[in-house]
PDB file of C-alpha atoms in Angstrom:
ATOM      1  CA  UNK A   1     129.136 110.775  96.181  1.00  0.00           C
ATOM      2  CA  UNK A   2     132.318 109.729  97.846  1.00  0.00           C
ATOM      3  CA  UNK A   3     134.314 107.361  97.056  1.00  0.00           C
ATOM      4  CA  UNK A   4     135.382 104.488  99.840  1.00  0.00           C
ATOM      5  CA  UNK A   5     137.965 101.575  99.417  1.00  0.00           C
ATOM      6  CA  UNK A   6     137.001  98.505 101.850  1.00  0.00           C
ATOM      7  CA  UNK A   7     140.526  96.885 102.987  1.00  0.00           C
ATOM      8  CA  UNK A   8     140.980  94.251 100.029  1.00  0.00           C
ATOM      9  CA  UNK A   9     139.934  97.084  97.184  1.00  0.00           C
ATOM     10  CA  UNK A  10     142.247  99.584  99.054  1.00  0.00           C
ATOM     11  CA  UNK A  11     145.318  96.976  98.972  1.00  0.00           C
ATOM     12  CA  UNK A  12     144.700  96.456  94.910  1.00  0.00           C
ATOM     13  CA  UNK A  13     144.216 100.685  94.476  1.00  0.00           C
ATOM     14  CA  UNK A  14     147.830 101.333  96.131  1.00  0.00           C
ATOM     15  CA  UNK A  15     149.635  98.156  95.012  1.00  0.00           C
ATOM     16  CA  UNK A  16     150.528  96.935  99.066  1.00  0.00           C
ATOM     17  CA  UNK A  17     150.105  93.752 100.154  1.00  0.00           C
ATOM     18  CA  UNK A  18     147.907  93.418 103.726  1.00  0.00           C
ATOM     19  CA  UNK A  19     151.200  92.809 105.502  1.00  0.00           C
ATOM     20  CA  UNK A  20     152.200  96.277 105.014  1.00  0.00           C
ATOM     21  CA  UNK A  21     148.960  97.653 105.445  1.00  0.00           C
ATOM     22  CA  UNK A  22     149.114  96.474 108.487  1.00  0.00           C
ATOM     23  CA  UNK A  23     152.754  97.574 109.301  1.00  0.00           C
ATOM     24  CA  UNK A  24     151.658 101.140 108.562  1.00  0.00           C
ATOM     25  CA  UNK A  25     148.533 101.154 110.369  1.00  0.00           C
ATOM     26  CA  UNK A  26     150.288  99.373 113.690  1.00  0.00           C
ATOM     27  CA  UNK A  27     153.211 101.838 113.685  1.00  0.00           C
ATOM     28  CA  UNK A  28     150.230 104.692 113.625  1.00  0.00           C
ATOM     29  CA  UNK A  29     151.598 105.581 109.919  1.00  0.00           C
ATOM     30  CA  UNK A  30     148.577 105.313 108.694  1.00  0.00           C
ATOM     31  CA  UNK A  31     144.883 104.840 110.105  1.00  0.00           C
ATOM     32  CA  UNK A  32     141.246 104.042 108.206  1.00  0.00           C
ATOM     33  CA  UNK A  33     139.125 107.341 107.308  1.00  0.00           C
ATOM     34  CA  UNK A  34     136.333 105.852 109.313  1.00  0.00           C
ATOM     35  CA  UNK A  35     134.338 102.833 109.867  1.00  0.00           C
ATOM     36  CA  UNK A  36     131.213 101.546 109.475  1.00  0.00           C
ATOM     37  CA  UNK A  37     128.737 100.511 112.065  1.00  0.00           C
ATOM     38  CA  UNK A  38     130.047  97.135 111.941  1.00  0.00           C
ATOM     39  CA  UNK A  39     133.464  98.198 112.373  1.00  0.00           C
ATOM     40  CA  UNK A  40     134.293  97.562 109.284  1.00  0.00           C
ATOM     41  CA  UNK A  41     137.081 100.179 108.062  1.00  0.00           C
ATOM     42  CA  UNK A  42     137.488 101.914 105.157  1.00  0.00           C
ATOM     43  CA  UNK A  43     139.610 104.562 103.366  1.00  0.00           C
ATOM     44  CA  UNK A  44     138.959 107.254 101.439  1.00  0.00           C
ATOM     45  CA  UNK A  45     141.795 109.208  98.073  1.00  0.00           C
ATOM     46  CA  UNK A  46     143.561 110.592 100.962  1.00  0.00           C
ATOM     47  CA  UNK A  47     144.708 107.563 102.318  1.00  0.00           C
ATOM     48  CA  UNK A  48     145.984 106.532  98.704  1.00  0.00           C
ATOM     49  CA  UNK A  49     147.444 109.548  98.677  1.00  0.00           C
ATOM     50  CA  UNK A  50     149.014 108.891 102.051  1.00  0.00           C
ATOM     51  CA  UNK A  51     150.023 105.476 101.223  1.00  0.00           C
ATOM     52  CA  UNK A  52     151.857 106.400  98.169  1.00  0.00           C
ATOM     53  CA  UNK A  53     153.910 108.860 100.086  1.00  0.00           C
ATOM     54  CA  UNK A  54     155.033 106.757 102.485  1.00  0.00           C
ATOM     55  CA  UNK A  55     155.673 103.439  99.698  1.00  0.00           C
ATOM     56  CA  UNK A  56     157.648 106.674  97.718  1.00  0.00           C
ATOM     57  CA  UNK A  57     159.875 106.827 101.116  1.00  0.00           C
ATOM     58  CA  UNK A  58     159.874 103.177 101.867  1.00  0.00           C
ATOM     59  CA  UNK A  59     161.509 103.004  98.166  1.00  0.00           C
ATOM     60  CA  UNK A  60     164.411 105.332  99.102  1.00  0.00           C
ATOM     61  CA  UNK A  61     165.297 103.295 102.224  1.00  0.00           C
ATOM     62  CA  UNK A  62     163.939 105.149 105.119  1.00  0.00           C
ATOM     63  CA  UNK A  63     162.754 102.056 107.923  1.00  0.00           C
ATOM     64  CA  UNK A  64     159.607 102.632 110.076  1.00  0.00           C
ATOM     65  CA  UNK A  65     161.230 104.337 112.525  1.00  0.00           C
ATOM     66  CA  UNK A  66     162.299 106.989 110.481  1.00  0.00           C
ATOM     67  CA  UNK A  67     159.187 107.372 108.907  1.00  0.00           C
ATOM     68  CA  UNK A  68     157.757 108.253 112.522  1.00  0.00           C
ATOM     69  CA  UNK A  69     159.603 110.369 112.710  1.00  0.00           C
ATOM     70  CA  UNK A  70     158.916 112.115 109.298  1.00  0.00           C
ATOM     71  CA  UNK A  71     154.930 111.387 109.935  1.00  0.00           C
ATOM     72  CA  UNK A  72     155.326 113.263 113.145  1.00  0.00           C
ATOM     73  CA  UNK A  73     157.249 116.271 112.248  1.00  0.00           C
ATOM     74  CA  UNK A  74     155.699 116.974 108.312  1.00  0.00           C
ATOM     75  CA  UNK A  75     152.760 114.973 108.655  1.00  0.00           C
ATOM     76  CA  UNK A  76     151.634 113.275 105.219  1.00  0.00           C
ATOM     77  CA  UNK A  77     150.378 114.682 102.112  1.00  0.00           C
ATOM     78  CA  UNK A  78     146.672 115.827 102.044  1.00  0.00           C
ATOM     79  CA  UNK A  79     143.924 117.262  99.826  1.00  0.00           C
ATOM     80  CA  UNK A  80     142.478 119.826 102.092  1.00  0.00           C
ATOM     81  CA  UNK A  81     138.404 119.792 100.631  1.00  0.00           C
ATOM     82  CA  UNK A  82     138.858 115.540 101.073  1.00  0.00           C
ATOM     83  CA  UNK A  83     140.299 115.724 104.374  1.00  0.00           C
ATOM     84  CA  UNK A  84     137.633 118.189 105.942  1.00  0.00           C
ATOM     85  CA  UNK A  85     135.272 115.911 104.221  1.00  0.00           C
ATOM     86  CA  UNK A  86     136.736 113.062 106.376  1.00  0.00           C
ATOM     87  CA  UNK A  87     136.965 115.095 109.775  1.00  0.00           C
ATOM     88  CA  UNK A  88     133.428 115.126 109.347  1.00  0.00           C
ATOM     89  CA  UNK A  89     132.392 111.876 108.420  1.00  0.00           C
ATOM     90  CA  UNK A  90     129.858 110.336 110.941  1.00  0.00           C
ATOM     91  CA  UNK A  91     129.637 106.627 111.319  1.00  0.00           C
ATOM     92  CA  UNK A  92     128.186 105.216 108.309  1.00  0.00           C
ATOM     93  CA  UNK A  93     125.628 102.423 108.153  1.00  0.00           C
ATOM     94  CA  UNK A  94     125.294  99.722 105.578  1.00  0.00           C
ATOM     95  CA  UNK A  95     121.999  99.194 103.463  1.00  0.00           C
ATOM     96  CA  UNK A  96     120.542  96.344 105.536  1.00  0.00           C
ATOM     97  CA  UNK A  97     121.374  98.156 108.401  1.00  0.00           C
ATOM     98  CA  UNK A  98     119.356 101.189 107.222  1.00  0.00           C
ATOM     99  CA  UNK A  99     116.739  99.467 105.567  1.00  0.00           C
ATOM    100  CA  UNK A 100     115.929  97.240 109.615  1.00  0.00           C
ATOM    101  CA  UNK A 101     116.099 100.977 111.523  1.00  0.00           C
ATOM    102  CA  UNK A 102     113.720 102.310 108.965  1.00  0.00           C
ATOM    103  CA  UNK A 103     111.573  99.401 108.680  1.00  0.00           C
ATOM    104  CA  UNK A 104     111.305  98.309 105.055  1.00  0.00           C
ATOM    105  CA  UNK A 105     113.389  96.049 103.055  1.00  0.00           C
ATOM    106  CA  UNK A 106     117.105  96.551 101.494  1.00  0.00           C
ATOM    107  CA  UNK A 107     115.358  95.805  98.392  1.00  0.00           C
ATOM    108  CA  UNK A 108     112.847  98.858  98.651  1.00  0.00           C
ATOM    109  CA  UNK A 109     116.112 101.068  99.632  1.00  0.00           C
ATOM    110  CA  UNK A 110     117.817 100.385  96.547  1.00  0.00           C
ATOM    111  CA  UNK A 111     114.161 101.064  94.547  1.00  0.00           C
ATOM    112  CA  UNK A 112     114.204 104.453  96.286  1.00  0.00           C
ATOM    113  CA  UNK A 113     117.418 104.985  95.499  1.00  0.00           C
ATOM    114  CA  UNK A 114     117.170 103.905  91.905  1.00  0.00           C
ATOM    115  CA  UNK A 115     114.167 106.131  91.211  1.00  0.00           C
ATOM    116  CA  UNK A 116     116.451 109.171  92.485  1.00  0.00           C
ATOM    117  CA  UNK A 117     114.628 109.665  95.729  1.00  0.00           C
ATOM    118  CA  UNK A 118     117.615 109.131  98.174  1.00  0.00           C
ATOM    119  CA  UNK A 119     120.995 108.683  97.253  1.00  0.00           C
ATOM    120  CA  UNK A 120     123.615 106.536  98.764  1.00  0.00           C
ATOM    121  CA  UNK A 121     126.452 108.761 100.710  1.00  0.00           C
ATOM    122  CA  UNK A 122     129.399 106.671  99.485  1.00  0.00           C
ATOM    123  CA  UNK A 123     129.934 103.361  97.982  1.00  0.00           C
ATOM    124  CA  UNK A 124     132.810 101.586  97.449  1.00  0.00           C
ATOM    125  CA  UNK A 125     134.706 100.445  93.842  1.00  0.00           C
ATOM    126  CA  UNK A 126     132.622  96.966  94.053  1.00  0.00           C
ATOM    127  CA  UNK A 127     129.349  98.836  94.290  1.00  0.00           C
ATOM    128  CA  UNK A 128     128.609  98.252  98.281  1.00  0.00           C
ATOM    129  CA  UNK A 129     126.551 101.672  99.279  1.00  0.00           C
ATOM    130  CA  UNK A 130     126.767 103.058 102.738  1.00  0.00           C
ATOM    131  CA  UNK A 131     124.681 105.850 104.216  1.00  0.00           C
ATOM    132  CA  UNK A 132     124.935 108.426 106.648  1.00  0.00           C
ATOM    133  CA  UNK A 133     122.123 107.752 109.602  1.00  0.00           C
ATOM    134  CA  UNK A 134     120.610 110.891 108.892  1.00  0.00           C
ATOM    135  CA  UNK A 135     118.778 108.463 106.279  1.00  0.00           C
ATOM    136  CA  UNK A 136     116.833 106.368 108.725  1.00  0.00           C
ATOM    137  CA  UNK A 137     114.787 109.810 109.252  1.00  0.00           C
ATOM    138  CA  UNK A 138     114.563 110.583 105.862  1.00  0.00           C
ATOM    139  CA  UNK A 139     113.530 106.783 104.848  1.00  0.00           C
ATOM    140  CA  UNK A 140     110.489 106.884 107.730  1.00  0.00           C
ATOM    141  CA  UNK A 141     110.015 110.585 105.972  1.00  0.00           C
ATOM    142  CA  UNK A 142     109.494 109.109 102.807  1.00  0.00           C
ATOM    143  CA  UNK A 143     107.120 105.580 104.370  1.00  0.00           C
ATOM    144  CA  UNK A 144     105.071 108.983 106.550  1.00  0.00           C
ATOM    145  CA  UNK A 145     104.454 110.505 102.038  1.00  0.00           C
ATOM    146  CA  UNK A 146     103.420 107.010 101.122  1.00  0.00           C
ATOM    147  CA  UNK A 147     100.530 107.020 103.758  1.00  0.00           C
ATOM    148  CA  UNK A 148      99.680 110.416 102.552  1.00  0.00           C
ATOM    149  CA  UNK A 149      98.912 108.383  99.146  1.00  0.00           C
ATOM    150  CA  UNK A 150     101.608 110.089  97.457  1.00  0.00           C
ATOM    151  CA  UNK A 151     103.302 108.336  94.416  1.00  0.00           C
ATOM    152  CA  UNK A 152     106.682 107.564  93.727  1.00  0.00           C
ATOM    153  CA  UNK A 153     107.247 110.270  91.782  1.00  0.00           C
ATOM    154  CA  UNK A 154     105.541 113.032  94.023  1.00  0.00           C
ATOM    155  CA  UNK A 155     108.015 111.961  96.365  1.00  0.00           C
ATOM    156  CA  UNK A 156     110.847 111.987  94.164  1.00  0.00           C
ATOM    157  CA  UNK A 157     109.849 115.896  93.197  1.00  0.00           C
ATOM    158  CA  UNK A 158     109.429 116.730  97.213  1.00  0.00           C
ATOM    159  CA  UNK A 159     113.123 115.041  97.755  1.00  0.00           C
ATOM    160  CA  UNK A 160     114.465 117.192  95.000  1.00  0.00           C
ATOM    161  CA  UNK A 161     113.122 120.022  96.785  1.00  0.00           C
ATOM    162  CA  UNK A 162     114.655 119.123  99.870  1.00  0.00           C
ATOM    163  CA  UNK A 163     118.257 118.941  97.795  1.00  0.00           C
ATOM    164  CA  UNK A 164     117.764 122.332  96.367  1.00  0.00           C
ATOM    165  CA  UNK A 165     116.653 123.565  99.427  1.00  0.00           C
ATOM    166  CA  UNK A 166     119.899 122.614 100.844  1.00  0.00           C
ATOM    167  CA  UNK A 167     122.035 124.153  97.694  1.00  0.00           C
ATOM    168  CA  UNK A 168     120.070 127.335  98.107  1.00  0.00           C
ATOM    169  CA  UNK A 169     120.497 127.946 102.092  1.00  0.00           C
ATOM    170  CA  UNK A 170     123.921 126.997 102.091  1.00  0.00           C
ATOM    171  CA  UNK A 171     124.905 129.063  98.450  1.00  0.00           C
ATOM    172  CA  UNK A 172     122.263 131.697  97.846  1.00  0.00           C
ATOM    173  CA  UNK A 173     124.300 132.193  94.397  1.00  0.00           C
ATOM    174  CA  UNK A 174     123.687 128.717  93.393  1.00  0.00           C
ATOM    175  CA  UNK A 175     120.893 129.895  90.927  1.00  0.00           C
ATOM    176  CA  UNK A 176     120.216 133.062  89.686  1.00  0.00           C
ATOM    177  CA  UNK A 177     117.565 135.198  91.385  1.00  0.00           C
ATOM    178  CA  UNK A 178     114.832 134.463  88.871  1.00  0.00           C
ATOM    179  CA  UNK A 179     115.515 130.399  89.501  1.00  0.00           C
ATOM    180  CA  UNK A 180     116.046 130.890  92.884  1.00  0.00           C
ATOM    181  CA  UNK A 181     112.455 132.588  93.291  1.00  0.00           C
ATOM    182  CA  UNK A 182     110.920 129.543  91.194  1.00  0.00           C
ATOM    183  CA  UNK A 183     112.074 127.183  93.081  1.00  0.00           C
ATOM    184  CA  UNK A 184     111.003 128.732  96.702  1.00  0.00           C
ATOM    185  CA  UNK A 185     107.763 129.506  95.184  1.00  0.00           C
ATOM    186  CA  UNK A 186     107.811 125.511  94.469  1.00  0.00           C
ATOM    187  CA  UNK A 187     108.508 124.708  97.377  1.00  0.00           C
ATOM    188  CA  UNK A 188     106.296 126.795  99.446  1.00  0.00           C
ATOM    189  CA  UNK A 189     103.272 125.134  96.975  1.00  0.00           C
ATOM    190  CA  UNK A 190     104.526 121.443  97.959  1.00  0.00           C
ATOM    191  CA  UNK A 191     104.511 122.549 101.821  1.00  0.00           C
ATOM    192  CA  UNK A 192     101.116 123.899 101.541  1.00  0.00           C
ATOM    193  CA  UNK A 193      99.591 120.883  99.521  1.00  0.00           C
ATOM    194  CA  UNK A 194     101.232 119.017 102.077  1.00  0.00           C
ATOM    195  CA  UNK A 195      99.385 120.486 104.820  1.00  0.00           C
ATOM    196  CA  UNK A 196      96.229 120.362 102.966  1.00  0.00           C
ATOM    197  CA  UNK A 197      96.357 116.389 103.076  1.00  0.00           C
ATOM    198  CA  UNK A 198      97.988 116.107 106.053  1.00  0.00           C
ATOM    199  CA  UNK A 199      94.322 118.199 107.943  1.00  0.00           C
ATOM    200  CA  UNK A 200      92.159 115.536 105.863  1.00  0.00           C
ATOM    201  CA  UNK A 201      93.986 112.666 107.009  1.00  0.00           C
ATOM    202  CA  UNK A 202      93.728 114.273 110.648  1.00  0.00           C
ATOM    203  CA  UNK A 203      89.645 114.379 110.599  1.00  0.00           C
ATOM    204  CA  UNK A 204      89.791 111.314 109.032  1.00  0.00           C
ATOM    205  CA  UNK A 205      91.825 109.704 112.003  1.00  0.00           C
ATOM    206  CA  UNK A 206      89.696 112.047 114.216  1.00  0.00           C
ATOM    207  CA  UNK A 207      86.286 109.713 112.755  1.00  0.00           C
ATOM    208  CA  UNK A 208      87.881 106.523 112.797  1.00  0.00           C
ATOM    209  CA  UNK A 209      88.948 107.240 116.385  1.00  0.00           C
ATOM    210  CA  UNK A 210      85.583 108.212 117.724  1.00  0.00           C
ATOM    211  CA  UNK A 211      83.600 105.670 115.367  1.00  0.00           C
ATOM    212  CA  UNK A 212      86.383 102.716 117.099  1.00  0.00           C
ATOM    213  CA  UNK A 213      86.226 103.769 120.583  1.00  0.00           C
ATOM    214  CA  UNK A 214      82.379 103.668 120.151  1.00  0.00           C
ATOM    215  CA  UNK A 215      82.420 100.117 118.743  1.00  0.00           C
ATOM    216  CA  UNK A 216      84.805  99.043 121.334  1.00  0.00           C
ATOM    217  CA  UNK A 217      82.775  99.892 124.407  1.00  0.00           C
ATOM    218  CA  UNK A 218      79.618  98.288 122.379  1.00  0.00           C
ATOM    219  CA  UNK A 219      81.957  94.992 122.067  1.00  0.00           C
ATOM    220  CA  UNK A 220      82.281  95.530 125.715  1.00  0.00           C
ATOM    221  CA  UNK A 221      78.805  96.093 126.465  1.00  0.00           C
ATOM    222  CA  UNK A 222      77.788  93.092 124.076  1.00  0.00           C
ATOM    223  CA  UNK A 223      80.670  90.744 125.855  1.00  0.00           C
ATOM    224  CA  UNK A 224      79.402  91.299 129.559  1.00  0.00           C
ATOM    225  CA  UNK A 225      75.435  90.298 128.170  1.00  0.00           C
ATOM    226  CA  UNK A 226      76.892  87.505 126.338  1.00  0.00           C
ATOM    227  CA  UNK A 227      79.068  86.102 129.529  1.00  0.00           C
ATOM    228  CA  UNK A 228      75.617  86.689 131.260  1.00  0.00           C
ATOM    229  CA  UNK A 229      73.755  84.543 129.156  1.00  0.00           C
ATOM    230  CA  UNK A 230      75.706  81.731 129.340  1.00  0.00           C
ATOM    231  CA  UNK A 231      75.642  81.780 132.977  1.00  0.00           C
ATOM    232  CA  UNK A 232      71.961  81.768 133.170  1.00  0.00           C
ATOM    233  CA  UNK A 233      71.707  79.107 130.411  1.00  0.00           C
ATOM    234  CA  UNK A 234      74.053  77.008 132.688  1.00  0.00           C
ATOM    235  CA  UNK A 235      71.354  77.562 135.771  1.00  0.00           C
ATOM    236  CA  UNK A 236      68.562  76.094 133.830  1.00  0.00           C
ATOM    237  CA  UNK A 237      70.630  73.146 132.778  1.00  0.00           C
ATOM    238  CA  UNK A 238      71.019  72.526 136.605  1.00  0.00           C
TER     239      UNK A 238
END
């Protein structure tokens, strides 16, 4: 999980006040790492990193303008893995915002996430979780398993096999062979109970579709006699 700094947490990690933030940012010194779907920014280690070079600077009595000029020719400090991590950050939505796209509450998001089944992507020093929007599939995923009457837990084992899917396909040497084989045998199993419940529930929709279509044109039927009725009962009151 990354970590993420909203502005007033990122101005107590690096030890600037928001004036100076905001002299960096305005002078293109320094930008956020990305925002939220609010536009909220935030900032990432780099930027600490980033800040602290240019406060290390600041402290030996170069101005802004020669700190342009520094920026632009050197470019600040970076940690390679975090920055590549950054370049491909997507915009991030909060946990109310995923939990209204998805359909269910905040408060069954964070009982997901505390039973393991999805995990937040990043969350910031005062615990506030964001997630990437790839999520709203995988939450609607998850509501798609609860129709198929599985439990909590079933769930929890078929996200886990989604995660080690992922570690296998993108490092085959993640496990050895022998664990690797396991756990595609285990997965194969899940797909193919899967499919097993997934047909049932198909010829069970398949009846209740036929048996309701039935009903409704006999609720039509009934309707049109019962409209009839009254309109002869109405005669003979005449």
């Amino acid at each position: 999980m990354n970590s993420i700094f909203f502005r007033k947490d990122f101005i107590k990690e690096t030890g600037i006040t928001d004036k100076v933030l905001h002299e960096f940012e305005t002078n293109n010194l320094l930008k956020p790492a990305g925002f939220t779907e609010d536009k909220t920014a935030f900032y990432t280690k780099v930027s600490v990193e980033q800040v602290n070079m240019l406060k290390s600077l600041t402290d030996l009595g170069y101005a802004i303008p020669e700190l342009q000029k520094i920026v632009k020719k050197i470019g600040l400090p970076n940690n390679s893995k975090l920055q590549q991590e950054e370049k491909n950050m997507e915009k991030f939505i909060t946990i109310s915002s995923l939990a209204d796209q998805a359909g269910v509450s905040p408060r069954t998001i964070k009982h997901w996430e505390e039973k393991g089944i999805i995990e937040s992507e990043m969350r910031s020093s005062g615990g506030f979780r964001l997630y990437s929007q790839t999520y709203i599939y995988m939450c609607k995923l998850i509501k798609d398993l609860q129709l198929f009457n599985y439990s909590l837990e079933e769930i929890k084992t078929i996200s886990d096999y989604f995660r080690d899917f992922l570690l296998i396909s993108n490092d085959l040497n993640h496990y050895t062979q022998k664990e690797t084989q396991e756990r595609l045998d285990a997965m194969s199993g899940a797909i193919v109970q899967l499919f097993s419940k997934m047909n049932m529930l198909k010829e069970g929709i398949s009846r209740w579709e036929n048996l309701l279509k039935t009903k409704q044109k006999e609720i039509q039927s009934i309707k049109v006699k019962n409209t009839k009725r009254k309109i002869s009962n109405d005669k003979i009151e005449i």
